[in-house]
Amino acid sequence: MLTEKFHDVLNHEGVVSVVTWTPAEPHITNTWNSYLTVTDDERILIPAAGFTHAEDDLAQNNQVLFTVGAREVEGRDGYQGTGFRLTGTARFVEEGQEFDDVKAKYPFIRKVLEITPKSIKQLL
């Protein structure tokens, strides 16, 4: 599901937005492309130092919207830059090998946000 163009975007720096929500309100949290790790089975791992509002939201609703982009990757019709919107489910991980691997790279984290994509759409 995660295309070569999506992986190209992750090879360049850009802002990642993760949207979570409850009946009360939506919440958006940002991080950087360079922090993302894509597993062999296409889950996305994000080091989480904060993300406390997202954690509270996900306890009630595990659905997420996720955007990522990079100006350096050519989009459709020669457009300067491209981005993607993903939908999926998410959970926080605080133990296990994947947590240990991410924590070794980013010792400041308290948990890992694991996103399992359900759909992906190139926006530009």
Short mmCIF file of C-alpha atoms in Angstrom, two decimals:
data_model
loop_
_atom_site.label_atom_id
_atom_site.label_comp_id
_atom_site.label_asym_id
_atom_site.label_seq_id
_atom_site.Cartn_x
_atom_site.Cartn_y
_atom_site.Cartn_z
CA MET A 1 0.00 0.00 0.00
CA LEU A 2 2.81 2.44 0.84
CA THR A 3 4.17 3.43 -2.55
CA GLU A 4 7.71 4.16 -3.65
CA LYS A 5 6.77 7.85 -3.89
CA PHE A 6 5.60 7.75 -0.25
CA HIS A 7 8.97 6.29 0.78
CA ASP A 8 10.73 8.98 -1.30
CA VAL A 9 8.87 11.64 0.70
CA LEU A 10 10.13 10.09 3.95
CA ASN A 11 13.71 10.45 2.69
CA HIS A 12 13.30 14.25 2.82
CA GLU A 13 12.49 16.42 5.80
CA GLY A 14 8.99 17.73 6.20
CA VAL A 15 6.23 18.07 8.74
CA VAL A 16 4.07 15.11 9.68
CA SER A 17 0.61 15.74 11.12
CA VAL A 18 -1.31 13.16 13.13
CA VAL A 19 -4.98 13.90 13.78
CA THR A 20 -6.91 12.13 16.54
CA TRP A 21 -10.38 12.92 17.83
CA THR A 22 -13.10 12.21 20.32
CA PRO A 23 -16.72 13.40 20.38
CA ALA A 24 -15.47 16.44 22.32
CA GLU A 25 -12.88 17.69 19.82
CA PRO A 26 -10.16 16.87 17.29
CA HIS A 27 -6.48 17.22 18.11
CA ILE A 28 -3.45 17.55 15.84
CA THR A 29 0.13 16.65 16.75
CA ASN A 30 3.18 17.24 14.56
CA THR A 31 6.54 15.56 14.14
CA TRP A 32 9.17 15.23 11.39
CA ASN A 33 9.50 12.86 8.44
CA SER A 34 12.96 11.81 9.61
CA TYR A 35 11.51 10.38 12.83
CA LEU A 36 9.30 7.85 11.04
CA THR A 37 10.18 4.18 10.69
CA VAL A 38 8.21 1.96 8.31
CA THR A 39 8.16 -1.72 9.26
CA ASP A 40 8.27 -4.58 6.76
CA ASP A 41 4.51 -5.03 7.18
CA GLU A 42 3.96 -1.28 6.52
CA ARG A 43 3.17 -0.08 10.02
CA ILE A 44 4.55 3.37 10.80
CA LEU A 45 6.43 3.86 14.07
CA ILE A 46 6.75 7.36 15.53
CA PRO A 47 8.81 8.23 18.61
CA ALA A 48 6.55 9.90 21.15
CA ALA A 49 7.97 12.20 23.79
CA GLY A 50 4.70 14.09 24.12
CA PHE A 51 1.58 13.07 22.18
CA THR A 52 -0.38 13.06 25.47
CA HIS A 53 -3.58 14.46 23.90
CA ALA A 54 -3.32 11.86 21.14
CA GLU A 55 -2.87 9.14 23.74
CA ASP A 56 -6.01 10.27 25.57
CA ASP A 57 -7.96 10.40 22.29
CA LEU A 58 -6.76 6.97 21.15
CA ALA A 59 -7.96 5.44 24.40
CA GLN A 60 -11.47 6.38 23.20
CA ASN A 61 -11.09 6.18 19.41
CA ASN A 62 -8.20 4.39 17.70
CA GLN A 63 -8.78 6.05 14.30
CA VAL A 64 -6.21 8.52 12.93
CA LEU A 65 -5.64 10.77 9.94
CA PHE A 66 -2.01 11.26 9.03
CA THR A 67 -0.35 13.59 6.52
CA VAL A 68 3.22 13.73 5.30
CA GLY A 69 4.88 15.72 2.53
CA ALA A 70 8.12 16.96 1.04
CA ARG A 71 8.78 19.77 -1.40
CA GLU A 72 11.81 17.96 -2.86
CA VAL A 73 9.78 15.05 -4.28
CA GLU A 74 8.05 15.74 -7.58
CA GLY A 75 4.29 15.39 -7.48
CA ARG A 76 1.79 14.83 -10.24
CA ASP A 77 2.24 16.64 -13.54
CA GLY A 78 5.66 17.96 -12.53
CA TYR A 79 4.31 19.75 -9.45
CA GLN A 80 7.07 20.91 -7.07
CA GLY A 81 6.47 18.72 -4.04
CA THR A 82 3.98 16.08 -3.03
CA GLY A 83 2.18 14.80 0.01
CA PHE A 84 0.02 11.96 1.22
CA ARG A 85 -3.01 11.52 3.47
CA LEU A 86 -3.38 8.22 5.25
CA THR A 87 -6.19 6.85 7.35
CA GLY A 88 -5.70 4.05 9.80
CA THR A 89 -5.67 2.88 13.36
CA ALA A 90 -3.11 3.67 16.02
CA ARG A 91 -1.92 2.58 19.42
CA PHE A 92 0.90 3.39 21.80
CA VAL A 93 3.61 0.82 22.43
CA GLU A 94 5.84 0.97 25.51
CA GLU A 95 7.65 -2.36 25.45
CA GLY A 96 9.01 -4.96 23.07
CA GLN A 97 11.71 -5.07 20.42
CA GLU A 98 10.30 -2.32 18.20
CA PHE A 99 9.97 -0.01 21.20
CA ASP A 100 13.57 -0.82 22.20
CA ASP A 101 14.82 -0.16 18.65
CA VAL A 102 13.10 3.24 18.43
CA LYS A 103 14.18 4.16 21.98
CA ALA A 104 17.81 3.37 21.05
CA LYS A 105 17.60 5.94 18.22
CA TYR A 106 15.59 8.50 20.20
CA PRO A 107 16.36 8.16 23.92
CA PHE A 108 14.03 11.06 24.79
CA ILE A 109 10.84 9.09 24.05
CA ARG A 110 8.37 7.65 26.52
CA LYS A 111 6.37 5.53 24.04
CA VAL A 112 6.10 4.69 20.34
CA LEU A 113 3.02 5.60 18.32
CA GLU A 114 2.27 2.72 15.97
CA ILE A 115 0.03 3.52 13.00
CA THR A 116 -1.47 0.78 10.84
CA PRO A 117 -2.53 2.40 7.54
CA LYS A 118 -5.89 1.42 6.01
CA SER A 119 -5.84 3.83 3.05
CA ILE A 120 -3.41 6.19 1.36
CA LYS A 121 -3.98 8.98 -1.14
CA GLN A 122 -1.40 11.14 -2.90
CA LEU A 123 -2.60 14.75 -2.60
CA LEU A 124 -0.41 16.65 -5.08
#
